[in-house]
Short mmCIF file of N, CA and C in Angstrom, two decimals:
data_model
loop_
_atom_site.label_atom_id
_atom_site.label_comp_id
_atom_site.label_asym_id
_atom_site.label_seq_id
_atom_site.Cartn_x
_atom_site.Cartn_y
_atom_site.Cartn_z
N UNK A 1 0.91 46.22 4.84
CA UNK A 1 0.20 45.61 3.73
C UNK A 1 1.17 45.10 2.65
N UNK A 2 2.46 45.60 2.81
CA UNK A 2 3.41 45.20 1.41
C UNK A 2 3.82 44.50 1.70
N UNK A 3 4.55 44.13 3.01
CA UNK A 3 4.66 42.57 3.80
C UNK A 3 4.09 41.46 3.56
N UNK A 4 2.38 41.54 3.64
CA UNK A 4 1.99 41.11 3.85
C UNK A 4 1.53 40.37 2.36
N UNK A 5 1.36 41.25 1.45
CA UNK A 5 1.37 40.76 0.08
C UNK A 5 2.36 39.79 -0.39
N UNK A 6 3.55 40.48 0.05
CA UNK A 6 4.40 40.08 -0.60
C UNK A 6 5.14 38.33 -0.36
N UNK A 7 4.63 38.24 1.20
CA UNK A 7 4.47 36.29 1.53
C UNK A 7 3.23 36.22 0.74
N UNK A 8 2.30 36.86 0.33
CA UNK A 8 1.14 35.78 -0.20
C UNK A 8 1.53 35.54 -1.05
N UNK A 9 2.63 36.27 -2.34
CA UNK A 9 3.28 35.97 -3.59
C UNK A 9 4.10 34.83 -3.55
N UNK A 10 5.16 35.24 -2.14
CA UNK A 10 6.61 34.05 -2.54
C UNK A 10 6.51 33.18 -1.81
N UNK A 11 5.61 33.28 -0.44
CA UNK A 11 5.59 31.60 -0.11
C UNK A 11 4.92 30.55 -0.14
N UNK A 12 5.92 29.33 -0.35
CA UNK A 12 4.95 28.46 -1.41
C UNK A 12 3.86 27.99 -0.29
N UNK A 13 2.64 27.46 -0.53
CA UNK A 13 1.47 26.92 0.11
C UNK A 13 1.12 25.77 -0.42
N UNK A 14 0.82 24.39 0.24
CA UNK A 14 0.62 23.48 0.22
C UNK A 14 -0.98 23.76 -0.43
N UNK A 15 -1.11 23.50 -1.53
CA UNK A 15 -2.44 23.40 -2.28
C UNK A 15 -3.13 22.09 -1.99
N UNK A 16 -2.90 20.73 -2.03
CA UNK A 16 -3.57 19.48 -1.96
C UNK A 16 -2.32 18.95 -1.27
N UNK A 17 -3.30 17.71 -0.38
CA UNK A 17 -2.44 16.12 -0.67
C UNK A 17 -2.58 15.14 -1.19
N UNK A 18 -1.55 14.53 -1.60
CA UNK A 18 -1.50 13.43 -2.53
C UNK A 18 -0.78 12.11 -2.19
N UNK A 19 -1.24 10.79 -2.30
CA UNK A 19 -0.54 9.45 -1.81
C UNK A 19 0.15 9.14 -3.41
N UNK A 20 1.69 9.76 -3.57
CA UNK A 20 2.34 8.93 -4.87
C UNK A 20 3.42 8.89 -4.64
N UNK A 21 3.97 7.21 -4.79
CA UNK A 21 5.00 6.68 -4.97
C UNK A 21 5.95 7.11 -5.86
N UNK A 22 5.22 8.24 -6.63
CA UNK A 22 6.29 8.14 -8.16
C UNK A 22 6.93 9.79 -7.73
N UNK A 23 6.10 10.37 -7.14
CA UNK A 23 6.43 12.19 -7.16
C UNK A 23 7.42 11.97 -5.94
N UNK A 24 8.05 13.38 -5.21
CA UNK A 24 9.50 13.07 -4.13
C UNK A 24 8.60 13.76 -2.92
N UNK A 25 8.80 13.13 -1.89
CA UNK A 25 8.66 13.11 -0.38
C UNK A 25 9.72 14.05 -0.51
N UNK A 26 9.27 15.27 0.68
CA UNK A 26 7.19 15.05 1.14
C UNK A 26 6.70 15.99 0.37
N UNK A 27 7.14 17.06 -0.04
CA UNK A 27 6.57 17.44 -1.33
C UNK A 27 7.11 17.83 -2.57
N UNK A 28 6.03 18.13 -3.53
CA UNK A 28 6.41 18.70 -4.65
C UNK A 28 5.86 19.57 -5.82
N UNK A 29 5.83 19.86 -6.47
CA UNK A 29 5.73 21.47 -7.40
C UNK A 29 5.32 20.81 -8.52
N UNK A 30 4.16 20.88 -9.39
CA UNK A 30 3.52 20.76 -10.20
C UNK A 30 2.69 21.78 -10.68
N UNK A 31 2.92 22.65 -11.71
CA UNK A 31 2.36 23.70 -12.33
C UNK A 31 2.66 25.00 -11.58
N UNK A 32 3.69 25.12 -10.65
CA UNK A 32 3.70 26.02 -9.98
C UNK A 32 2.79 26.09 -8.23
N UNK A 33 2.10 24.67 -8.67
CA UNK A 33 1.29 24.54 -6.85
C UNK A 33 2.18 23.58 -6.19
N UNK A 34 2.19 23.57 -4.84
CA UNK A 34 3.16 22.37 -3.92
C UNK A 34 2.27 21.15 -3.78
N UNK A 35 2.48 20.61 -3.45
CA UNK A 35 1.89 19.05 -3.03
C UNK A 35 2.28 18.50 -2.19
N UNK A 36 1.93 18.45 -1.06
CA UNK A 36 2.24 17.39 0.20
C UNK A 36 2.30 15.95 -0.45
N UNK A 37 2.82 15.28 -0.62
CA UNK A 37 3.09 13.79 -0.68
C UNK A 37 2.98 13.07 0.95
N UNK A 38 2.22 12.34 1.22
CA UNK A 38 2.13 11.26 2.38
C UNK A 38 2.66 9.91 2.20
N UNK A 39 2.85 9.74 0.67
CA UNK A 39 3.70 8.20 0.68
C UNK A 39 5.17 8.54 1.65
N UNK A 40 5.77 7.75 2.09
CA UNK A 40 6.81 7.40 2.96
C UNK A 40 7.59 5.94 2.37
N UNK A 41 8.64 6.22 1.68
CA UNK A 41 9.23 5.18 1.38
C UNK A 41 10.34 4.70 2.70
N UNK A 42 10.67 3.36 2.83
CA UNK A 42 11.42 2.90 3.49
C UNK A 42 12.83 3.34 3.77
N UNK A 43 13.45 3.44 4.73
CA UNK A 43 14.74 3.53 4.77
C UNK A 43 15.19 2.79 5.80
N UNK A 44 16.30 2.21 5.41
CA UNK A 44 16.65 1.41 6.46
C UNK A 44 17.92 2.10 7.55
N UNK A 45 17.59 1.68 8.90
CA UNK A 45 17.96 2.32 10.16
C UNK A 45 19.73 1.57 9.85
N UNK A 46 19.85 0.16 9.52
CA UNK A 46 21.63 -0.12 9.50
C UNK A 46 21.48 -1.00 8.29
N UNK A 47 22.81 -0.63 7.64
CA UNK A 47 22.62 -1.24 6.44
C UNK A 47 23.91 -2.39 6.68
N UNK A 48 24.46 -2.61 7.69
CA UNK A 48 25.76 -3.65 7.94
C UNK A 48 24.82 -4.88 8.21
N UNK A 49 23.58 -5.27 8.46
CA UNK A 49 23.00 -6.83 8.34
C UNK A 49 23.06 -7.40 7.05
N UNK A 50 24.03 -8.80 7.08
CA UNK A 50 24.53 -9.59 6.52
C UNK A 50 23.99 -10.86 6.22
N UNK A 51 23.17 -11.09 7.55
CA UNK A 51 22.66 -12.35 8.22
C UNK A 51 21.70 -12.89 7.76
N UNK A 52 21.06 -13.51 6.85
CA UNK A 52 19.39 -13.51 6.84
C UNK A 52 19.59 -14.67 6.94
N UNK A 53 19.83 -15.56 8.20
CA UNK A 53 19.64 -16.69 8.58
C UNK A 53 17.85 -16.84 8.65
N UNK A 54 17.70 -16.00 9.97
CA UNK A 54 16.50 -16.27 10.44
C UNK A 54 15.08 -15.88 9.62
N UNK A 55 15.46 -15.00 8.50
CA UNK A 55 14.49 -14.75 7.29
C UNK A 55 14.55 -15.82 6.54
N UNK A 56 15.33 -16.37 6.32
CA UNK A 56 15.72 -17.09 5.18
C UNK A 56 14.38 -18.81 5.80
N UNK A 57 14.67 -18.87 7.52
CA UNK A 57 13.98 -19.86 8.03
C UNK A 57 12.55 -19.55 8.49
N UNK A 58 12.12 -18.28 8.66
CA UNK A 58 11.06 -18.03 8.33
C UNK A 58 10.15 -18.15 7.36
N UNK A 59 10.85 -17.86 6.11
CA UNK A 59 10.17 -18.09 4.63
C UNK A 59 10.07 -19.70 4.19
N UNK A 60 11.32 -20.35 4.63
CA UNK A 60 10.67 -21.57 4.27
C UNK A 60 10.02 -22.24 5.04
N UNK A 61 9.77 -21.94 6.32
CA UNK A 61 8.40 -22.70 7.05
C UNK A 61 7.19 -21.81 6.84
N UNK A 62 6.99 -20.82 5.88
CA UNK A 62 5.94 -20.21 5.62
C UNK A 62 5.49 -20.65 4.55
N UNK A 63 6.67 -20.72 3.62
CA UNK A 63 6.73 -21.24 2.05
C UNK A 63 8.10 -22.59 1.83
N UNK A 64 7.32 -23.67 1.68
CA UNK A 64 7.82 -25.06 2.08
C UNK A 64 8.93 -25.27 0.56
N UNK A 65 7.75 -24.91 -0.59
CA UNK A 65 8.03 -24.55 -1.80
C UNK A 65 8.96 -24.15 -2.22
N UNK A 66 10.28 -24.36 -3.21
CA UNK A 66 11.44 -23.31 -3.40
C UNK A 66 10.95 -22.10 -4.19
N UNK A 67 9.92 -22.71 -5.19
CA UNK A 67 9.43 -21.84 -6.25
C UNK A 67 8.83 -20.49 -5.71
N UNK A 68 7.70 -21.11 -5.40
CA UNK A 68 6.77 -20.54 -4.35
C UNK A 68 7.69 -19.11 -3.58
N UNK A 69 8.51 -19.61 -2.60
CA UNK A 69 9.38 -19.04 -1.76
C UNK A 69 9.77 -17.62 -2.65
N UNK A 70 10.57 -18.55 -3.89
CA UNK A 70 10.93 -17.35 -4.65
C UNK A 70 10.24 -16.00 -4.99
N UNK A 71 9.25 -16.63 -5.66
CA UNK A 71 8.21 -15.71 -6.29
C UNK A 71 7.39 -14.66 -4.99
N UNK A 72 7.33 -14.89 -3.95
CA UNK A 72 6.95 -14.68 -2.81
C UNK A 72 7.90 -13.35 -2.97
N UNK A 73 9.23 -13.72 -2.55
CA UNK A 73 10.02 -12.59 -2.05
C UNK A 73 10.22 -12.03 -3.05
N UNK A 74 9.73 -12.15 -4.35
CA UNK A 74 10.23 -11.37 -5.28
C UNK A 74 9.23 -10.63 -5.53
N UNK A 75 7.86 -10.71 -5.04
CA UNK A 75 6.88 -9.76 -5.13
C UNK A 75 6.71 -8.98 -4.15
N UNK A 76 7.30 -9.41 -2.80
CA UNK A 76 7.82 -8.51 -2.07
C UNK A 76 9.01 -7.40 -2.56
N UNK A 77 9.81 -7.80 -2.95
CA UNK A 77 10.86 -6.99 -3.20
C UNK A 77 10.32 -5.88 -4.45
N UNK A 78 9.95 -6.41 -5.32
CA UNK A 78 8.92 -5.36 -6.21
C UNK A 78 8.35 -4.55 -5.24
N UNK A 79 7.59 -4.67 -4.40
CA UNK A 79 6.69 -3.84 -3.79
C UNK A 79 7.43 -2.30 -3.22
N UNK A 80 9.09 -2.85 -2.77
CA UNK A 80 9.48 -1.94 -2.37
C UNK A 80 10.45 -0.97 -3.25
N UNK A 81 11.06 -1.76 -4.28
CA UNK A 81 11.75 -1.43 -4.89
C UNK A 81 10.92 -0.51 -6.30
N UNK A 82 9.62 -0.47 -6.79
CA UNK A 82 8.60 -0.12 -7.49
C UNK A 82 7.32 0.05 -7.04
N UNK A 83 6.85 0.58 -5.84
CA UNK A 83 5.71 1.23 -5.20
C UNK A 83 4.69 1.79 -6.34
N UNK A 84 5.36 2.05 -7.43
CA UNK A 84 4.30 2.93 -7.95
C UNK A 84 4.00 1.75 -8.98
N UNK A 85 4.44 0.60 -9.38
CA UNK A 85 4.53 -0.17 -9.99
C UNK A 85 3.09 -1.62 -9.64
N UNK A 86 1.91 -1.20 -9.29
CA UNK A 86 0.90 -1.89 -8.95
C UNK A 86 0.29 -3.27 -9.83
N UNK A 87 0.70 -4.52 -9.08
CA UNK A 87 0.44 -5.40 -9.92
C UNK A 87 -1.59 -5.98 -10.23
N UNK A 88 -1.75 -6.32 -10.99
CA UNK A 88 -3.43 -6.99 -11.18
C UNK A 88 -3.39 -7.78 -10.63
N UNK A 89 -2.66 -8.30 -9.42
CA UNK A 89 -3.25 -9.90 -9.04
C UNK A 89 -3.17 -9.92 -7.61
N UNK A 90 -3.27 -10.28 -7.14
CA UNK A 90 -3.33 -10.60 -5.67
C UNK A 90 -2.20 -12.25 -4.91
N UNK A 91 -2.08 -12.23 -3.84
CA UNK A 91 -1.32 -13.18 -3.65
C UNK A 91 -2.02 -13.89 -2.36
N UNK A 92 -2.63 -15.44 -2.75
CA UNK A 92 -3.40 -16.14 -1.62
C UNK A 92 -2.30 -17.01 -0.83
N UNK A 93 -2.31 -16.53 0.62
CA UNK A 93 -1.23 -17.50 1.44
C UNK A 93 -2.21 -18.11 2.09
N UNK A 94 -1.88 -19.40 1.94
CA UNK A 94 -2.91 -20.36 2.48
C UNK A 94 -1.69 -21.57 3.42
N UNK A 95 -1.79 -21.80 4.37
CA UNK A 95 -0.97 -22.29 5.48
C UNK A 95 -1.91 -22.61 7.04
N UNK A 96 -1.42 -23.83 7.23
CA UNK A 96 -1.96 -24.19 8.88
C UNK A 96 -1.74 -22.94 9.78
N UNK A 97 -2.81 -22.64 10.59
CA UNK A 97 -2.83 -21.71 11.93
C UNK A 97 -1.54 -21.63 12.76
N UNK A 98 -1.08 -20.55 12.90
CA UNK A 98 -0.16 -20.43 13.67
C UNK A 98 1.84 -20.48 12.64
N UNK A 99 1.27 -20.85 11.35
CA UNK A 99 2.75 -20.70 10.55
C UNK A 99 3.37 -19.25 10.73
N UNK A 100 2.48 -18.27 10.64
CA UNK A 100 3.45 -17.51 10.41
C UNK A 100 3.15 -16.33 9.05
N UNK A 101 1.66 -16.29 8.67
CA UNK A 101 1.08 -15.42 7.94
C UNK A 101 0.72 -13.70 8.27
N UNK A 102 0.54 -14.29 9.79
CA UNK A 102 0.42 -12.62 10.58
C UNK A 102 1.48 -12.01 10.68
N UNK A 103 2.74 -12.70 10.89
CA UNK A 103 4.00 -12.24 11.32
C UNK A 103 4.47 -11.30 10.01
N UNK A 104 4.04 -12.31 8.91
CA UNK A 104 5.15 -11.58 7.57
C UNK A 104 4.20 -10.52 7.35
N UNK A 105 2.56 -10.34 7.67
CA UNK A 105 2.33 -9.01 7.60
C UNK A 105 2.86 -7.85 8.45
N UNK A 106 3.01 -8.80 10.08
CA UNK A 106 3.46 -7.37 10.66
C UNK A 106 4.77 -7.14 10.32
N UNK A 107 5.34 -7.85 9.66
CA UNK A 107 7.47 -6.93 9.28
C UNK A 107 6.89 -6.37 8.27
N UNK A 108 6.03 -6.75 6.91
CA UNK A 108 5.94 -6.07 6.10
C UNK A 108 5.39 -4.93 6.56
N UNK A 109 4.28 -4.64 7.86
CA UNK A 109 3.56 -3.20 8.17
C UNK A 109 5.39 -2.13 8.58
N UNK A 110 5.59 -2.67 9.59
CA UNK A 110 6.90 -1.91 9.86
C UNK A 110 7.99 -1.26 8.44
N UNK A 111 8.07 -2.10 7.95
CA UNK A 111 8.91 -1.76 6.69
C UNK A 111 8.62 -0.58 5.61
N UNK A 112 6.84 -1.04 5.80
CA UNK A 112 6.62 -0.35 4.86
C UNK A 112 5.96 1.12 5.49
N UNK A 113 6.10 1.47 6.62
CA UNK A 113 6.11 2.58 7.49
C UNK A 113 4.75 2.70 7.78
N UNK A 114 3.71 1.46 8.24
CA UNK A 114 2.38 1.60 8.16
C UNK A 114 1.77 2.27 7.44
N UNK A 115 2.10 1.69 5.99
CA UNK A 115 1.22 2.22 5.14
C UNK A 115 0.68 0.79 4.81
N UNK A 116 -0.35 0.28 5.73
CA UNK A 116 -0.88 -1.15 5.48
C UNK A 116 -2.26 -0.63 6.07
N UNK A 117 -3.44 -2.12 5.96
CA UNK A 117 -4.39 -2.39 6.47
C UNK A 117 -4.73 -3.50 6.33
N UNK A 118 -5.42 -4.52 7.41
CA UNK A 118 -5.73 -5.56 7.64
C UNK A 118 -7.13 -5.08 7.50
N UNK A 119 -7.57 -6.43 6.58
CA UNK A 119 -9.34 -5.96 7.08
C UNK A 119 -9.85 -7.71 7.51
N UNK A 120 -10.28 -8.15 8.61
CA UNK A 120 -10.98 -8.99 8.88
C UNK A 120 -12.52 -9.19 8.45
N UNK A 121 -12.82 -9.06 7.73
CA UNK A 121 -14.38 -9.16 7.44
C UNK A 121 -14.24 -8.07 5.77
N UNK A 122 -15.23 -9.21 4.68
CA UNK A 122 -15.58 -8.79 3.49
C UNK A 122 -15.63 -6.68 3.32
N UNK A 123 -17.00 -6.59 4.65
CA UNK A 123 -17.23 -5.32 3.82
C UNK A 123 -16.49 -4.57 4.88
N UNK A 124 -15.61 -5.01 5.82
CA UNK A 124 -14.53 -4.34 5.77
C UNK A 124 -13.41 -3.58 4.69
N UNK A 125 -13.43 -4.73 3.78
CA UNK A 125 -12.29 -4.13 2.53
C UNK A 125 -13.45 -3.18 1.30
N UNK A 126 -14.77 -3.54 1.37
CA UNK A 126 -15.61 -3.31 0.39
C UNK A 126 -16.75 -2.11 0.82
N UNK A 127 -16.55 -2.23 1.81
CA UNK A 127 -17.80 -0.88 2.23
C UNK A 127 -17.17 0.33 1.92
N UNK A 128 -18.63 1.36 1.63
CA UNK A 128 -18.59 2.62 0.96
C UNK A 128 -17.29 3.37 1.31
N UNK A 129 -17.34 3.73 2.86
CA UNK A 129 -16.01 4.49 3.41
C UNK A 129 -14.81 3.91 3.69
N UNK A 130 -14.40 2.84 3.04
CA UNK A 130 -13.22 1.73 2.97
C UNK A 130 -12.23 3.05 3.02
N UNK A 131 -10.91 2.36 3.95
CA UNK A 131 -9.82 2.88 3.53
C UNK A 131 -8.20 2.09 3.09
N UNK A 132 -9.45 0.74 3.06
CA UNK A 132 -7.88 -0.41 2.42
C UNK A 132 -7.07 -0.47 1.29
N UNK A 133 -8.10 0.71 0.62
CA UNK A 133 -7.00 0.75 -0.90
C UNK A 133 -6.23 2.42 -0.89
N UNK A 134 -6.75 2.77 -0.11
CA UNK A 134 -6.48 4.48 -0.25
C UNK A 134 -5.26 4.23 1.03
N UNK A 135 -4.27 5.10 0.00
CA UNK A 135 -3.26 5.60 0.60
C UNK A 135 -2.67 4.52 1.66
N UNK A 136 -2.47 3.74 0.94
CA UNK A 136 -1.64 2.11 1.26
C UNK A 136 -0.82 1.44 0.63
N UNK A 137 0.01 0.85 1.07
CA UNK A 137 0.37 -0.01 -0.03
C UNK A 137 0.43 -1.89 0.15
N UNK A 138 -0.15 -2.10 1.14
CA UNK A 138 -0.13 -3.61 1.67
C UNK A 138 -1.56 -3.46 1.82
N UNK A 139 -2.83 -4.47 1.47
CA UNK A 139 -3.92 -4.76 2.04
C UNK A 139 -4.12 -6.29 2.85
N UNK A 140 -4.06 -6.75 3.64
CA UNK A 140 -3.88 -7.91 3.91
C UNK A 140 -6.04 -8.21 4.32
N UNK A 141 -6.29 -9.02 3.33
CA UNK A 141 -7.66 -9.40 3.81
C UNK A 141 -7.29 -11.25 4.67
N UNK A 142 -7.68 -11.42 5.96
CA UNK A 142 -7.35 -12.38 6.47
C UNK A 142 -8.71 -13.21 6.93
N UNK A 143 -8.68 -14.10 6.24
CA UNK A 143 -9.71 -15.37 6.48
C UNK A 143 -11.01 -14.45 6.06
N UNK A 144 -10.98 -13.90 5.48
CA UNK A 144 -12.45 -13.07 5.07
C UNK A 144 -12.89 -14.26 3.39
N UNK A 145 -14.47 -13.78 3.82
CA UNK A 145 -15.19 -15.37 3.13
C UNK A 145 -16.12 -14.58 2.01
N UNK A 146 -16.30 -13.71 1.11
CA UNK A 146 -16.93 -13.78 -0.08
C UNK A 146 -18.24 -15.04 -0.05
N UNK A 147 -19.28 -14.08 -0.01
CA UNK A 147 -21.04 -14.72 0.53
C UNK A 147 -21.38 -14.78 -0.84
N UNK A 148 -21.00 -14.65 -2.13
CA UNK A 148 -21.48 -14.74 -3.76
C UNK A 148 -20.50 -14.02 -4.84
N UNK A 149 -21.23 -14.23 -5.60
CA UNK A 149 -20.71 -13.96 -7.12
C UNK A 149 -20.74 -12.70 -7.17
N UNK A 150 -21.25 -11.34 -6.29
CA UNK A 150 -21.29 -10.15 -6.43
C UNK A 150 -20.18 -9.78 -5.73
N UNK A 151 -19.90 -10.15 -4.19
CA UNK A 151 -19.09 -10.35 -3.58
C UNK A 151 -17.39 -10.69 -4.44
N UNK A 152 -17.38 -11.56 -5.25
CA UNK A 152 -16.52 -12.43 -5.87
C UNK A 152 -15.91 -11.00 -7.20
N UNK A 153 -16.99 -10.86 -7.77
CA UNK A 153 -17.01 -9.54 -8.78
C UNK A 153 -16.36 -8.47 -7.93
N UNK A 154 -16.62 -7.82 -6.82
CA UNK A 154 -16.39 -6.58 -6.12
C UNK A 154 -14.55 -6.99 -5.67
N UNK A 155 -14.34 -7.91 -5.72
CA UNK A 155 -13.02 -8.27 -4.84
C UNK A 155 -12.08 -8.35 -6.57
N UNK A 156 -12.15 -9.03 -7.45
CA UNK A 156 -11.75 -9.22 -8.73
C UNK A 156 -11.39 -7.53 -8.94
N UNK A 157 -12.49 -6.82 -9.07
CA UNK A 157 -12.10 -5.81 -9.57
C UNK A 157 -11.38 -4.90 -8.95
N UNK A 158 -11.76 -4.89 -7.53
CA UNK A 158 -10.86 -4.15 -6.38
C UNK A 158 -9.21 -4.40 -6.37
N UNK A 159 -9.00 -5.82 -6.81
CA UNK A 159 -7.17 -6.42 -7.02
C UNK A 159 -7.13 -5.63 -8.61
N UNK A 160 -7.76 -5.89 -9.48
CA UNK A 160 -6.71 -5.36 -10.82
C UNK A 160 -6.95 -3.89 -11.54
N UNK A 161 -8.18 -3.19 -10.93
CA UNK A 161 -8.17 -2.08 -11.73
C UNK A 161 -7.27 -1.29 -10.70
N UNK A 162 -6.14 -0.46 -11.29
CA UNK A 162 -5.68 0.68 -11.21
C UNK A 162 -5.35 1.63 -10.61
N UNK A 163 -7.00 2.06 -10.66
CA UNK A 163 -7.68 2.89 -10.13
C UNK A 163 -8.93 2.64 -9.67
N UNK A 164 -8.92 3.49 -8.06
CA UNK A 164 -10.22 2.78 -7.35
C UNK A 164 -10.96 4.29 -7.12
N UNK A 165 -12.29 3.93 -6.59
CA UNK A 165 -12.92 5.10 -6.35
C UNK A 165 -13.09 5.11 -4.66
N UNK A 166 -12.88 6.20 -3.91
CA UNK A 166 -12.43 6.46 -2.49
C UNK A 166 -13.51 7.52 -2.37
N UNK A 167 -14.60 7.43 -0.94
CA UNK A 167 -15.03 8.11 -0.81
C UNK A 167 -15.40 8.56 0.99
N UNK A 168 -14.75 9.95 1.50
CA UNK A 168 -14.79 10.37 2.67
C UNK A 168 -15.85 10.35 3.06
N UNK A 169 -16.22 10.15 4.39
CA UNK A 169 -17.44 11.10 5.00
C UNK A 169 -17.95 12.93 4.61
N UNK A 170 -18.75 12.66 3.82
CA UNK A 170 -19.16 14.03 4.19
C UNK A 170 -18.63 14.83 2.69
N UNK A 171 -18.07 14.20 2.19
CA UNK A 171 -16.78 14.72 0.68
C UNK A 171 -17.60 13.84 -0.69
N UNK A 172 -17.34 14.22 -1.32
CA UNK A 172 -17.64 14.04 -3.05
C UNK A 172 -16.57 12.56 -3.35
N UNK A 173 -17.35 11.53 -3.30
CA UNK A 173 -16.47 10.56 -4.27
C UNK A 173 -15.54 11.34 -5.03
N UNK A 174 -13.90 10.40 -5.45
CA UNK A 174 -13.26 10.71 -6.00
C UNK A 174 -12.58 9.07 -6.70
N UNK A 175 -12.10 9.16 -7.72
CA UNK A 175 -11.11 7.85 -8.53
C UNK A 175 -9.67 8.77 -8.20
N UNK A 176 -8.95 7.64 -8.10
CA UNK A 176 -7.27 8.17 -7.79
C UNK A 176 -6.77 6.73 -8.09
N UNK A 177 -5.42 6.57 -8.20
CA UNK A 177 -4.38 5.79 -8.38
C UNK A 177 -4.58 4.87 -7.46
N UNK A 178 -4.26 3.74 -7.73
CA UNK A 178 -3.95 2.97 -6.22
C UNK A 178 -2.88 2.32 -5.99
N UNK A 179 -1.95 1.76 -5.10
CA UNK A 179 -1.17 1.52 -5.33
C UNK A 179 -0.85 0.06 -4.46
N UNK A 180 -2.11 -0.50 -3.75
CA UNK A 180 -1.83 -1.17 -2.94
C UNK A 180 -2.24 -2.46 -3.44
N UNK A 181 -1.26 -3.79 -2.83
CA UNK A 181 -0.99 -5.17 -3.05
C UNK A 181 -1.67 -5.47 -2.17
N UNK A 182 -2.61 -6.93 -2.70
CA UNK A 182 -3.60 -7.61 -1.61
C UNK A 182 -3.04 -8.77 -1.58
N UNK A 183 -3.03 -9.15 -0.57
CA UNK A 183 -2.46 -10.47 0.58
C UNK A 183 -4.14 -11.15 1.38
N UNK A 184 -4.37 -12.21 0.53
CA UNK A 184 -5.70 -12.92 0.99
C UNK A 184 -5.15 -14.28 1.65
N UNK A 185 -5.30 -14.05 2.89
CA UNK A 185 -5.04 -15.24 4.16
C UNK A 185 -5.85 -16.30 4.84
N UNK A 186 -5.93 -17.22 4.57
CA UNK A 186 -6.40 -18.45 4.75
C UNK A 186 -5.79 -19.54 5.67
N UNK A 187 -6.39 -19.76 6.26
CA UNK A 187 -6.02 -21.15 6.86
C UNK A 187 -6.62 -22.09 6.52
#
């Protein structure tokens, strides 16, 4: 029994989990409780690539634009370099079929250690048990079409507030942080 007490005292126990960019992988100690962290920041496998030929020609047949181009990779590069850093706006790539819009989502899914979601269809991103804003950080909505002004309202507010409200099967609604960038794709 004194054994047995005595791990219930000193070893630590994972109390909750939590998706934050800002606290340290994979966990951490707040008030004396642990915290599993599930964010996963990037690391890169070789850091000797020099080359960004073929990025460099990717982006501009994606983004023809110099400006454009810029601002592009620079909201990319935010994303990784400031995860916890969630912007209000959203970014519409609009380009002929077949440029090259799916692609920069799937390097961005890899990179960002599948912490993404594609949603093809409105109440895909908007229905009750959504999981495109929870515990993500890329949302890519692709060719999805907003049917009204309620529709239009639900998507507005879903890009700039904050904080979203996430709710499981079977579990108590909850509001939490969010941290994820929406990518609205068009052809």
């Amino acid at each position: 029994d004194e054994v047995r007490q005595f791990c219930i005292e000193n070893i630590p126990s994972v109390v909750h989990t939590v998706f934050n960019p800002e606290k340290p992988f994979p966990y951490f100690v707040d008030n004396n409780f642990y915290f599993l962290n599930k964010f996963k920041q990037y690391q890169p496998q070789d850091s000797t690539c020099t080359d960004i030929a073929l990025w460099d020609e990717f982006m501009v047949r994606l983004f023809p634009d110099q400006q454009e181009r810029n601002y592009i990779e620079l909201f990319i590069a935010h994303m990784f370099q400031k995860p916890f850093e969630r912007p209000t706006f959203g970014i519409m790539l609009t380009s002929q079929q077949g440029t090259g819009k799916g692609k920069l989502y799937s390097i961005l899914e890899r990179l960002l250690c599948s912490q993404t979601v594609s949603c093809s269809s409105f109440d895909d991103f908007t229905n009750r048990f959504t999981v495109a804003l929870h515990e993500t950080l890329l949302c890519l909505l692709d060719d999805v079409v907003a049917k009204g002004d309620k529709q239009m309202s639900t998507l507005k507010s879903k890009i700039t507030e904050k904080r979203q409200k996430f709710e499981a099967k079977g579990q108590q609604p909850i509001q939490e942080n969010c941290f994820t960038r929406i990518f609205l794709a068009s052809n």
